[in-house]
């Protein structure tokens, strides 16, 4: 089954990545609100409900981590493109806009 330490780590991650994790768990698991809140507080549940909820928690955490990784990769690409533009043009788009604003005054 799940160790208490693993369970706590997964729940902590859930609260880091989601604004309202309980609402999302209720929606995904189709279990009742009291069952989900009892689970989040570490209460004892029927094993099949606990398995369902733990499965959803892990899936939600995996999705959040994948999204974060994708955002980091996109951010790196933007930085790389900016550096390439700077190298090719000798100035960044920001400097170009600032020069253009100065010329217009």
PDB file of N, CA and C in Angstrom:
ATOM      1  N   UNK A   1       0.842  -1.180   0.000  1.00  0.00           N
ATOM      2  CA  UNK A   1       0.000   0.000   0.000  1.00  0.00           C
ATOM      3  C   UNK A   1       0.888   1.244   0.000  1.00  0.00           C
ATOM      4  N   UNK A   2       0.371   2.347   0.456  1.00  0.00           N
ATOM      5  CA  UNK A   2       1.104   3.602   0.448  1.00  0.00           C
ATOM      6  C   UNK A   2       1.662   3.869   1.837  1.00  0.00           C
ATOM      7  N   UNK A   3       2.907   4.282   1.881  1.00  0.00           N
ATOM      8  CA  UNK A   3       3.445   4.662   3.179  1.00  0.00           C
ATOM      9  C   UNK A   3       2.927   6.049   3.529  1.00  0.00           C
ATOM     10  N   UNK A   4       2.897   6.354   4.781  1.00  0.00           N
ATOM     11  CA  UNK A   4       2.401   7.660   5.239  1.00  0.00           C
ATOM     12  C   UNK A   4       3.248   8.790   4.646  1.00  0.00           C
ATOM     13  N   UNK A   5       4.540   8.556   4.541  1.00  0.00           N
ATOM     14  CA  UNK A   5       5.460   9.558   4.002  1.00  0.00           C
ATOM     15  C   UNK A   5       5.158   9.830   2.522  1.00  0.00           C
ATOM     16  N   UNK A   6       4.955   8.756   1.732  1.00  0.00           N
ATOM     17  CA  UNK A   6       4.627   8.913   0.313  1.00  0.00           C
ATOM     18  C   UNK A   6       3.303   9.632   0.133  1.00  0.00           C
ATOM     19  N   UNK A   7       2.335   9.259   0.953  1.00  0.00           N
ATOM     20  CA  UNK A   7       1.016   9.878   0.885  1.00  0.00           C
ATOM     21  C   UNK A   7       1.127  11.381   1.147  1.00  0.00           C
ATOM     22  N   UNK A   8       1.822  11.749   2.204  1.00  0.00           N
ATOM     23  CA  UNK A   8       1.960  13.170   2.555  1.00  0.00           C
ATOM     24  C   UNK A   8       2.669  13.944   1.459  1.00  0.00           C
ATOM     25  N   UNK A   9       3.685  13.356   0.864  1.00  0.00           N
ATOM     26  CA  UNK A   9       4.438  14.016  -0.207  1.00  0.00           C
ATOM     27  C   UNK A   9       3.538  14.283  -1.414  1.00  0.00           C
ATOM     28  N   UNK A  10       2.741  13.297  -1.794  1.00  0.00           N
ATOM     29  CA  UNK A  10       1.836  13.459  -2.929  1.00  0.00           C
ATOM     30  C   UNK A  10       0.791  14.547  -2.654  1.00  0.00           C
ATOM     31  N   UNK A  11       0.250  14.567  -1.460  1.00  0.00           N
ATOM     32  CA  UNK A  11      -0.764  15.567  -1.098  1.00  0.00           C
ATOM     33  C   UNK A  11      -0.134  16.960  -1.065  1.00  0.00           C
ATOM     34  N   UNK A  12       1.074  17.075  -0.529  1.00  0.00           N
ATOM     35  CA  UNK A  12       1.769  18.371  -0.517  1.00  0.00           C
ATOM     36  C   UNK A  12       1.978  18.882  -1.933  1.00  0.00           C
ATOM     37  N   UNK A  13       2.399  18.003  -2.824  1.00  0.00           N
ATOM     38  CA  UNK A  13       2.595  18.400  -4.221  1.00  0.00           C
ATOM     39  C   UNK A  13       1.283  18.862  -4.841  1.00  0.00           C
ATOM     40  N   UNK A  14       0.212  18.175  -4.509  1.00  0.00           N
ATOM     41  CA  UNK A  14      -1.102  18.520  -5.034  1.00  0.00           C
ATOM     42  C   UNK A  14      -1.473  19.951  -4.654  1.00  0.00           C
ATOM     43  N   UNK A  15      -1.225  20.313  -3.410  1.00  0.00           N
ATOM     44  CA  UNK A  15      -1.554  21.661  -2.939  1.00  0.00           C
ATOM     45  C   UNK A  15      -0.615  22.721  -3.514  1.00  0.00           C
ATOM     46  N   UNK A  16       0.556  22.330  -3.919  1.00  0.00           N
ATOM     47  CA  UNK A  16       1.490  23.265  -4.551  1.00  0.00           C
ATOM     48  C   UNK A  16       1.017  23.605  -5.961  1.00  0.00           C
ATOM     49  N   UNK A  17       0.560  22.605  -6.691  1.00  0.00           N
ATOM     50  CA  UNK A  17       0.243  22.783  -8.104  1.00  0.00           C
ATOM     51  C   UNK A  17      -1.199  23.189  -8.402  1.00  0.00           C
ATOM     52  N   UNK A  18      -2.111  22.949  -7.479  1.00  0.00           N
ATOM     53  CA  UNK A  18      -3.521  23.233  -7.747  1.00  0.00           C
ATOM     54  C   UNK A  18      -4.087  24.205  -6.721  1.00  0.00           C
ATOM     55  N   UNK A  19      -4.894  25.133  -7.211  1.00  0.00           N
ATOM     56  CA  UNK A  19      -5.522  26.128  -6.344  1.00  0.00           C
ATOM     57  C   UNK A  19      -6.575  25.476  -5.450  1.00  0.00           C
ATOM     58  N   UNK A  20      -7.412  24.627  -6.034  1.00  0.00           N
ATOM     59  CA  UNK A  20      -8.462  23.937  -5.285  1.00  0.00           C
ATOM     60  C   UNK A  20      -8.409  22.441  -5.598  1.00  0.00           C
ATOM     61  N   UNK A  21      -7.459  21.732  -5.005  1.00  0.00           N
ATOM     62  CA  UNK A  21      -7.291  20.322  -5.342  1.00  0.00           C
ATOM     63  C   UNK A  21      -8.484  19.454  -4.942  1.00  0.00           C
ATOM     64  N   UNK A  22      -9.170  19.800  -3.858  1.00  0.00           N
ATOM     65  CA  UNK A  22     -10.308  18.994  -3.416  1.00  0.00           C
ATOM     66  C   UNK A  22     -11.405  19.011  -4.468  1.00  0.00           C
ATOM     67  N   UNK A  23     -11.699  20.173  -4.996  1.00  0.00           N
ATOM     68  CA  UNK A  23     -12.739  20.298  -6.014  1.00  0.00           C
ATOM     69  C   UNK A  23     -12.376  19.478  -7.260  1.00  0.00           C
ATOM     70  N   UNK A  24     -11.114  19.548  -7.651  1.00  0.00           N
ATOM     71  CA  UNK A  24     -10.662  18.799  -8.822  1.00  0.00           C
ATOM     72  C   UNK A  24     -10.723  17.290  -8.567  1.00  0.00           C
ATOM     73  N   UNK A  25     -10.361  16.873  -7.358  1.00  0.00           N
ATOM     74  CA  UNK A  25     -10.435  15.449  -7.014  1.00  0.00           C
ATOM     75  C   UNK A  25     -11.877  14.948  -7.010  1.00  0.00           C
ATOM     76  N   UNK A  26     -12.796  15.755  -6.500  1.00  0.00           N
ATOM     77  CA  UNK A  26     -14.205  15.375  -6.485  1.00  0.00           C
ATOM     78  C   UNK A  26     -14.692  15.173  -7.916  1.00  0.00           C
ATOM     79  N   UNK A  27     -14.316  16.111  -8.771  1.00  0.00           N
ATOM     80  CA  UNK A  27     -14.740  16.043 -10.164  1.00  0.00           C
ATOM     81  C   UNK A  27     -14.157  14.819 -10.871  1.00  0.00           C
ATOM     82  N   UNK A  28     -12.877  14.570 -10.677  1.00  0.00           N
ATOM     83  CA  UNK A  28     -12.210  13.470 -11.383  1.00  0.00           C
ATOM     84  C   UNK A  28     -12.594  12.095 -10.836  1.00  0.00           C
ATOM     85  N   UNK A  29     -12.680  11.988  -9.533  1.00  0.00           N
ATOM     86  CA  UNK A  29     -12.932  10.673  -8.932  1.00  0.00           C
ATOM     87  C   UNK A  29     -14.409  10.317  -8.875  1.00  0.00           C
ATOM     88  N   UNK A  30     -15.269  11.334  -8.939  1.00  0.00           N
ATOM     89  CA  UNK A  30     -16.711  11.153  -8.831  1.00  0.00           C
ATOM     90  C   UNK A  30     -17.106  10.578  -7.465  1.00  0.00           C
ATOM     91  N   UNK A  31     -16.285  10.845  -6.463  1.00  0.00           N
ATOM     92  CA  UNK A  31     -16.601  10.457  -5.095  1.00  0.00           C
ATOM     93  C   UNK A  31     -17.185  11.664  -4.365  1.00  0.00           C
ATOM     94  N   UNK A  32     -17.768  11.412  -3.213  1.00  0.00           N
ATOM     95  CA  UNK A  32     -18.427  12.493  -2.478  1.00  0.00           C
ATOM     96  C   UNK A  32     -17.429  13.440  -1.834  1.00  0.00           C
ATOM     97  N   UNK A  33     -17.903  14.633  -1.557  1.00  0.00           N
ATOM     98  CA  UNK A  33     -17.080  15.661  -0.931  1.00  0.00           C
ATOM     99  C   UNK A  33     -16.528  15.198   0.420  1.00  0.00           C
ATOM    100  N   UNK A  34     -17.356  14.617   1.310  1.00  0.00           N
ATOM    101  CA  UNK A  34     -16.811  14.150   2.592  1.00  0.00           C
ATOM    102  C   UNK A  34     -15.717  13.092   2.439  1.00  0.00           C
ATOM    103  N   UNK A  35     -15.877  12.208   1.457  1.00  0.00           N
ATOM    104  CA  UNK A  35     -14.872  11.164   1.231  1.00  0.00           C
ATOM    105  C   UNK A  35     -13.548  11.783   0.815  1.00  0.00           C
ATOM    106  N   UNK A  36     -13.610  12.747  -0.098  1.00  0.00           N
ATOM    107  CA  UNK A  36     -12.385  13.392  -0.589  1.00  0.00           C
ATOM    108  C   UNK A  36     -11.711  14.171   0.525  1.00  0.00           C
ATOM    109  N   UNK A  37     -12.482  14.926   1.306  1.00  0.00           N
ATOM    110  CA  UNK A  37     -11.884  15.696   2.400  1.00  0.00           C
ATOM    111  C   UNK A  37     -11.289  14.783   3.472  1.00  0.00           C
ATOM    112  N   UNK A  38     -11.953  13.687   3.736  1.00  0.00           N
ATOM    113  CA  UNK A  38     -11.423  12.720   4.701  1.00  0.00           C
ATOM    114  C   UNK A  38     -10.086  12.165   4.199  1.00  0.00           C
ATOM    115  N   UNK A  39     -10.019  11.868   2.906  1.00  0.00           N
ATOM    116  CA  UNK A  39      -8.790  11.377   2.286  1.00  0.00           C
ATOM    117  C   UNK A  39      -7.670  12.401   2.410  1.00  0.00           C
ATOM    118  N   UNK A  40      -7.983  13.658   2.087  1.00  0.00           N
ATOM    119  CA  UNK A  40      -6.955  14.707   2.132  1.00  0.00           C
ATOM    120  C   UNK A  40      -6.436  14.952   3.548  1.00  0.00           C
ATOM    121  N   UNK A  41      -7.266  14.689   4.535  1.00  0.00           N
ATOM    122  CA  UNK A  41      -6.839  14.850   5.936  1.00  0.00           C
ATOM    123  C   UNK A  41      -6.143  13.610   6.481  1.00  0.00           C
ATOM    124  N   UNK A  42      -6.060  12.561   5.651  1.00  0.00           N
ATOM    125  CA  UNK A  42      -5.361  11.345   6.081  1.00  0.00           C
ATOM    126  C   UNK A  42      -6.235  10.365   6.818  1.00  0.00           C
ATOM    127  N   UNK A  43      -7.552  10.510   6.683  1.00  0.00           N
ATOM    128  CA  UNK A  43      -8.475   9.599   7.356  1.00  0.00           C
ATOM    129  C   UNK A  43      -8.500   8.225   6.713  1.00  0.00           C
ATOM    130  N   UNK A  44      -9.145   7.286   7.411  1.00  0.00           N
ATOM    131  CA  UNK A  44      -9.247   5.914   6.937  1.00  0.00           C
ATOM    132  C   UNK A  44     -10.446   5.805   5.995  1.00  0.00           C
ATOM    133  N   UNK A  45     -10.206   5.235   4.820  1.00  0.00           N
ATOM    134  CA  UNK A  45     -11.247   5.046   3.812  1.00  0.00           C
ATOM    135  C   UNK A  45     -11.299   3.591   3.396  1.00  0.00           C
ATOM    136  N   UNK A  46     -12.347   3.253   2.675  1.00  0.00           N
ATOM    137  CA  UNK A  46     -12.383   1.931   2.051  1.00  0.00           C
ATOM    138  C   UNK A  46     -11.235   1.875   1.053  1.00  0.00           C
ATOM    139  N   UNK A  47     -10.648   0.702   0.935  1.00  0.00           N
ATOM    140  CA  UNK A  47      -9.444   0.587   0.114  1.00  0.00           C
ATOM    141  C   UNK A  47      -9.690   0.974  -1.340  1.00  0.00           C
ATOM    142  N   UNK A  48     -10.849   0.634  -1.903  1.00  0.00           N
ATOM    143  CA  UNK A  48     -11.099   0.974  -3.302  1.00  0.00           C
ATOM    144  C   UNK A  48     -11.279   2.480  -3.488  1.00  0.00           C
ATOM    145  N   UNK A  49     -11.836   3.180  -2.496  1.00  0.00           N
ATOM    146  CA  UNK A  49     -11.919   4.646  -2.583  1.00  0.00           C
ATOM    147  C   UNK A  49     -10.543   5.280  -2.438  1.00  0.00           C
ATOM    148  N   UNK A  50      -9.766   4.738  -1.525  1.00  0.00           N
ATOM    149  CA  UNK A  50      -8.411   5.255  -1.325  1.00  0.00           C
ATOM    150  C   UNK A  50      -7.578   5.049  -2.584  1.00  0.00           C
ATOM    151  N   UNK A  51      -7.695   3.888  -3.196  1.00  0.00           N
ATOM    152  CA  UNK A  51      -6.952   3.615  -4.428  1.00  0.00           C
ATOM    153  C   UNK A  51      -7.380   4.566  -5.545  1.00  0.00           C
ATOM    154  N   UNK A  52      -8.682   4.778  -5.673  1.00  0.00           N
ATOM    155  CA  UNK A  52      -9.198   5.687  -6.696  1.00  0.00           C
ATOM    156  C   UNK A  52      -8.641   7.089  -6.496  1.00  0.00           C
ATOM    157  N   UNK A  53      -8.683   7.568  -5.275  1.00  0.00           N
ATOM    158  CA  UNK A  53      -8.205   8.923  -4.990  1.00  0.00           C
ATOM    159  C   UNK A  53      -6.701   9.040  -5.155  1.00  0.00           C
ATOM    160  N   UNK A  54      -5.970   8.050  -4.690  1.00  0.00           N
ATOM    161  CA  UNK A  54      -4.517   8.104  -4.826  1.00  0.00           C
ATOM    162  C   UNK A  54      -4.117   8.080  -6.299  1.00  0.00           C
ATOM    163  N   UNK A  55      -4.836   7.297  -7.076  1.00  0.00           N
ATOM    164  CA  UNK A  55      -4.586   7.245  -8.514  1.00  0.00           C
ATOM    165  C   UNK A  55      -4.792   8.627  -9.143  1.00  0.00           C
ATOM    166  N   UNK A  56      -5.862   9.298  -8.748  1.00  0.00           N
ATOM    167  CA  UNK A  56      -6.150  10.627  -9.280  1.00  0.00           C
ATOM    168  C   UNK A  56      -5.117  11.659  -8.822  1.00  0.00           C
ATOM    169  N   UNK A  57      -4.695  11.565  -7.578  1.00  0.00           N
ATOM    170  CA  UNK A  57      -3.677  12.485  -7.056  1.00  0.00           C
ATOM    171  C   UNK A  57      -2.382  12.332  -7.847  1.00  0.00           C
ATOM    172  N   UNK A  58      -1.966  11.106  -8.060  1.00  0.00           N
ATOM    173  CA  UNK A  58      -0.728  10.861  -8.810  1.00  0.00           C
ATOM    174  C   UNK A  58      -0.871  11.362 -10.245  1.00  0.00           C
ATOM    175  N   UNK A  59      -2.015  11.097 -10.867  1.00  0.00           N
ATOM    176  CA  UNK A  59      -2.239  11.565 -12.237  1.00  0.00           C
ATOM    177  C   UNK A  59      -2.210  13.094 -12.310  1.00  0.00           C
ATOM    178  N   UNK A  60      -2.832  13.753 -11.341  1.00  0.00           N
ATOM    179  CA  UNK A  60      -2.842  15.220 -11.323  1.00  0.00           C
ATOM    180  C   UNK A  60      -1.434  15.775 -11.133  1.00  0.00           C
ATOM    181  N   UNK A  61      -0.657  15.150 -10.251  1.00  0.00           N
ATOM    182  CA  UNK A  61       0.717  15.600 -10.027  1.00  0.00           C
ATOM    183  C   UNK A  61       1.574  15.390 -11.270  1.00  0.00           C
ATOM    184  N   UNK A  62       1.383  14.260 -11.939  1.00  0.00           N
ATOM    185  CA  UNK A  62       2.131  14.001 -13.170  1.00  0.00           C
ATOM    186  C   UNK A  62       1.790  15.039 -14.233  1.00  0.00           C
ATOM    187  N   UNK A  63       0.514  15.363 -14.362  1.00  0.00           N
ATOM    188  CA  UNK A  63       0.096  16.376 -15.337  1.00  0.00           C
ATOM    189  C   UNK A  63       0.704  17.739 -15.009  1.00  0.00           C
ATOM    190  N   UNK A  64       0.691  18.096 -13.739  1.00  0.00           N
ATOM    191  CA  UNK A  64       1.243  19.389 -13.331  1.00  0.00           C
ATOM    192  C   UNK A  64       2.746  19.451 -13.591  1.00  0.00           C
ATOM    193  N   UNK A  65       3.454  18.375 -13.291  1.00  0.00           N
ATOM    194  CA  UNK A  65       4.896  18.339 -13.540  1.00  0.00           C
ATOM    195  C   UNK A  65       5.211  18.395 -15.034  1.00  0.00           C
ATOM    196  N   UNK A  66       4.418  17.702 -15.830  1.00  0.00           N
ATOM    197  CA  UNK A  66       4.618  17.732 -17.287  1.00  0.00           C
ATOM    198  C   UNK A  66       4.371  19.138 -17.825  1.00  0.00           C
ATOM    199  N   UNK A  67       3.355  19.792 -17.309  1.00  0.00           N
ATOM    200  CA  UNK A  67       3.052  21.161 -17.741  1.00  0.00           C
ATOM    201  C   UNK A  67       4.190  22.104 -17.356  1.00  0.00           C
ATOM    202  N   UNK A  68       4.688  21.954 -16.143  1.00  0.00           N
ATOM    203  CA  UNK A  68       5.783  22.807 -15.684  1.00  0.00           C
ATOM    204  C   UNK A  68       7.038  22.586 -16.535  1.00  0.00           C
ATOM    205  N   UNK A  69       7.324  21.334 -16.847  1.00  0.00           N
ATOM    206  CA  UNK A  69       8.488  21.022 -17.676  1.00  0.00           C
ATOM    207  C   UNK A  69       8.331  21.627 -19.065  1.00  0.00           C
ATOM    208  N   UNK A  70       7.135  21.512 -19.646  1.00  0.00           N
ATOM    209  CA  UNK A  70       6.879  22.080 -20.967  1.00  0.00           C
ATOM    210  C   UNK A  70       7.041  23.598 -20.948  1.00  0.00           C
ATOM    211  N   UNK A  71       6.587  24.238 -19.889  1.00  0.00           N
ATOM    212  CA  UNK A  71       6.742  25.694 -19.771  1.00  0.00           C
ATOM    213  C   UNK A  71       8.210  26.094 -19.650  1.00  0.00           C
ATOM    214  N   UNK A  72       8.968  25.319 -18.895  1.00  0.00           N
ATOM    215  CA  UNK A  72      10.392  25.613 -18.759  1.00  0.00           C
ATOM    216  C   UNK A  72      11.106  25.464 -20.094  1.00  0.00           C
ATOM    217  N   UNK A  73      10.747  24.430 -20.847  1.00  0.00           N
ATOM    218  CA  UNK A  73      11.364  24.235 -22.160  1.00  0.00           C
ATOM    219  C   UNK A  73      10.994  25.367 -23.116  1.00  0.00           C
ATOM    220  N   UNK A  74       9.741  25.794 -23.078  1.00  0.00           N
ATOM    221  CA  UNK A  74       9.318  26.915 -23.929  1.00  0.00           C
ATOM    222  C   UNK A  74      10.053  28.191 -23.545  1.00  0.00           C
ATOM    223  N   UNK A  75      10.221  28.406 -22.253  1.00  0.00           N
ATOM    224  CA  UNK A  75      10.935  29.597 -21.793  1.00  0.00           C
ATOM    225  C   UNK A  75      12.385  29.570 -22.267  1.00  0.00           C
ATOM    226  N   UNK A  76      13.007  28.402 -22.221  1.00  0.00           N
ATOM    227  CA  UNK A  76      14.380  28.272 -22.700  1.00  0.00           C
ATOM    228  C   UNK A  76      14.475  28.573 -24.194  1.00  0.00           C
ATOM    229  N   UNK A  77      13.477  28.101 -24.962  1.00  0.00           N
ATOM    230  CA  UNK A  77      13.468  28.379 -26.399  1.00  0.00           C
ATOM    231  C   UNK A  77      13.332  29.870 -26.678  1.00  0.00           C
ATOM    232  N   UNK A  78      12.505  30.552 -25.898  1.00  0.00           N
ATOM    233  CA  UNK A  78      12.336  31.997 -26.078  1.00  0.00           C
ATOM    234  C   UNK A  78      13.645  32.720 -25.787  1.00  0.00           C
ATOM    235  N   UNK A  79      14.314  32.334 -24.724  1.00  0.00           N
ATOM    236  CA  UNK A  79      15.597  32.948 -24.379  1.00  0.00           C
ATOM    237  C   UNK A  79      16.607  32.673 -25.482  1.00  0.00           C
ATOM    238  N   UNK A  80      16.637  31.453 -25.973  1.00  0.00           N
ATOM    239  CA  UNK A  80      17.575  31.099 -27.040  1.00  0.00           C
ATOM    240  C   UNK A  80      17.293  31.908 -28.299  1.00  0.00           C
ATOM    241  N   UNK A  81      16.025  32.046 -28.662  1.00  0.00           N
ATOM    242  CA  UNK A  81      15.667  32.848 -29.834  1.00  0.00           C
ATOM    243  C   UNK A  81      16.077  34.305 -29.657  1.00  0.00           C
ATOM    244  N   UNK A  82      15.896  34.831 -28.475  1.00  0.00           N
ATOM    245  CA  UNK A  82      16.278  36.215 -28.191  1.00  0.00           C
ATOM    246  C   UNK A  82      17.788  36.386 -28.332  1.00  0.00           C
ATOM    247  N   UNK A  83      18.552  35.416 -27.833  1.00  0.00           N
ATOM    248  CA  UNK A  83      20.002  35.495 -27.960  1.00  0.00           C
ATOM    249  C   UNK A  83      20.436  35.401 -29.419  1.00  0.00           C
ATOM    250  N   UNK A  84      19.757  34.566 -30.188  1.00  0.00           N
ATOM    251  CA  UNK A  84      20.074  34.452 -31.611  1.00  0.00           C
ATOM    252  C   UNK A  84      19.762  35.754 -32.346  1.00  0.00           C
ATOM    253  N   UNK A  85      18.644  36.369 -31.994  1.00  0.00           N
ATOM    254  CA  UNK A  85      18.292  37.650 -32.608  1.00  0.00           C
ATOM    255  C   UNK A  85      19.306  38.730 -32.245  1.00  0.00           C
ATOM    256  N   UNK A  86      19.701  38.728 -31.005  1.00  0.00           N
ATOM    257  CA  UNK A  86      20.685  39.712 -30.550  1.00  0.00           C
ATOM    258  C   UNK A  86      21.991  39.544 -31.303  1.00  0.00           C
ATOM    259  N   UNK A  87      22.401  38.295 -31.481  1.00  0.00           N
ATOM    260  CA  UNK A  87      23.640  38.030 -32.204  1.00  0.00           C
ATOM    261  C   UNK A  87      23.542  38.395 -33.674  1.00  0.00           C
ATOM    262  N   UNK A  88      22.402  38.149 -34.284  1.00  0.00           N
ATOM    263  CA  UNK A  88      22.231  38.418 -35.709  1.00  0.00           C
ATOM    264  C   UNK A  88      22.042  39.905 -35.999  1.00  0.00           C
ATOM    265  N   UNK A  89      21.282  40.580 -35.184  1.00  0.00           N
ATOM    266  CA  UNK A  89      20.943  41.979 -35.447  1.00  0.00           C
ATOM    267  C   UNK A  89      21.802  42.981 -34.668  1.00  0.00           C
ATOM    268  N   UNK A  90      22.449  42.498 -33.665  1.00  0.00           N
ATOM    269  CA  UNK A  90      23.241  43.399 -32.840  1.00  0.00           C
ATOM    270  C   UNK A  90      22.404  44.140 -31.812  1.00  0.00           C
ATOM    271  N   UNK A  91      21.109  43.906 -31.812  1.00  0.00           N
ATOM    272  CA  UNK A  91      20.263  44.524 -30.798  1.00  0.00           C
ATOM    273  C   UNK A  91      19.042  43.645 -30.564  1.00  0.00           C
ATOM    274  N   UNK A  92      18.472  43.773 -29.409  1.00  0.00           N
ATOM    275  CA  UNK A  92      17.276  42.999 -29.111  1.00  0.00           C
ATOM    276  C   UNK A  92      16.052  43.772 -29.541  1.00  0.00           C
ATOM    277  N   UNK A  93      14.951  43.095 -29.560  1.00  0.00           N
ATOM    278  CA  UNK A  93      13.693  43.745 -29.926  1.00  0.00           C
ATOM    279  C   UNK A  93      13.364  44.856 -28.935  1.00  0.00           C
ATOM    280  N   UNK A  94      13.756  44.685 -27.693  1.00  0.00           N
ATOM    281  CA  UNK A  94      13.485  45.708 -26.677  1.00  0.00           C
ATOM    282  C   UNK A  94      14.304  46.958 -26.973  1.00  0.00           C
ATOM    283  N   UNK A  95      15.571  46.769 -27.276  1.00  0.00           N
ATOM    284  CA  UNK A  95      16.408  47.930 -27.615  1.00  0.00           C
ATOM    285  C   UNK A  95      15.882  48.618 -28.871  1.00  0.00           C
ATOM    286  N   UNK A  96      15.443  47.822 -29.832  1.00  0.00           N
ATOM    287  CA  UNK A  96      14.908  48.374 -31.073  1.00  0.00           C
ATOM    288  C   UNK A  96      13.682  49.237 -30.783  1.00  0.00           C
ATOM    289  N   UNK A  97      12.797  48.763 -29.946  1.00  0.00           N
ATOM    290  CA  UNK A  97      11.596  49.528 -29.600  1.00  0.00           C
ATOM    291  C   UNK A  97      11.969  50.799 -28.850  1.00  0.00           C
ATOM    292  N   UNK A  98      12.957  50.721 -27.967  1.00  0.00           N
ATOM    293  CA  UNK A  98      13.382  51.909 -27.220  1.00  0.00           C
ATOM    294  C   UNK A  98      13.987  52.943 -28.165  1.00  0.00           C
ATOM    295  N   UNK A  99      14.773  52.508 -29.117  1.00  0.00           N
ATOM    296  CA  UNK A  99      15.353  53.448 -30.099  1.00  0.00           C
ATOM    297  C   UNK A  99      14.266  54.098 -30.938  1.00  0.00           C
ATOM    298  N   UNK A 100      13.307  53.303 -31.329  1.00  0.00           N
ATOM    299  CA  UNK A 100      12.233  53.812 -32.153  1.00  0.00           C
ATOM    300  C   UNK A 100      11.420  54.873 -31.386  1.00  0.00           C
ATOM    301  N   UNK A 101      11.201  54.628 -30.106  1.00  0.00           N
ATOM    302  CA  UNK A 101      10.467  55.597 -29.276  1.00  0.00           C
ATOM    303  C   UNK A 101      11.259  56.897 -29.114  1.00  0.00           C
ATOM    304  N   UNK A 102      12.570  56.790 -28.978  1.00  0.00           N
ATOM    305  CA  UNK A 102      13.403  57.987 -28.851  1.00  0.00           C
ATOM    306  C   UNK A 102      13.392  58.804 -30.154  1.00  0.00           C
ATOM    307  N   UNK A 103      13.396  58.125 -31.263  1.00  0.00           N
ATOM    308  CA  UNK A 103      13.386  58.812 -32.571  1.00  0.00           C
ATOM    309  C   UNK A 103      12.075  59.527 -32.812  1.00  0.00           C
ATOM    310  N   UNK A 104      10.988  58.959 -32.270  1.00  0.00           N
ATOM    311  CA  UNK A 104       9.678  59.545 -32.473  1.00  0.00           C
ATOM    312  C   UNK A 104       9.454  60.806 -31.655  1.00  0.00           C
ATOM    313  N   UNK A 105      10.263  61.036 -30.635  1.00  0.00           N
ATOM    314  CA  UNK A 105      10.084  62.221 -29.775  1.00  0.00           C
ATOM    315  C   UNK A 105      10.678  63.449 -30.343  1.00  0.00           C
TER     316      UNK A 105
END
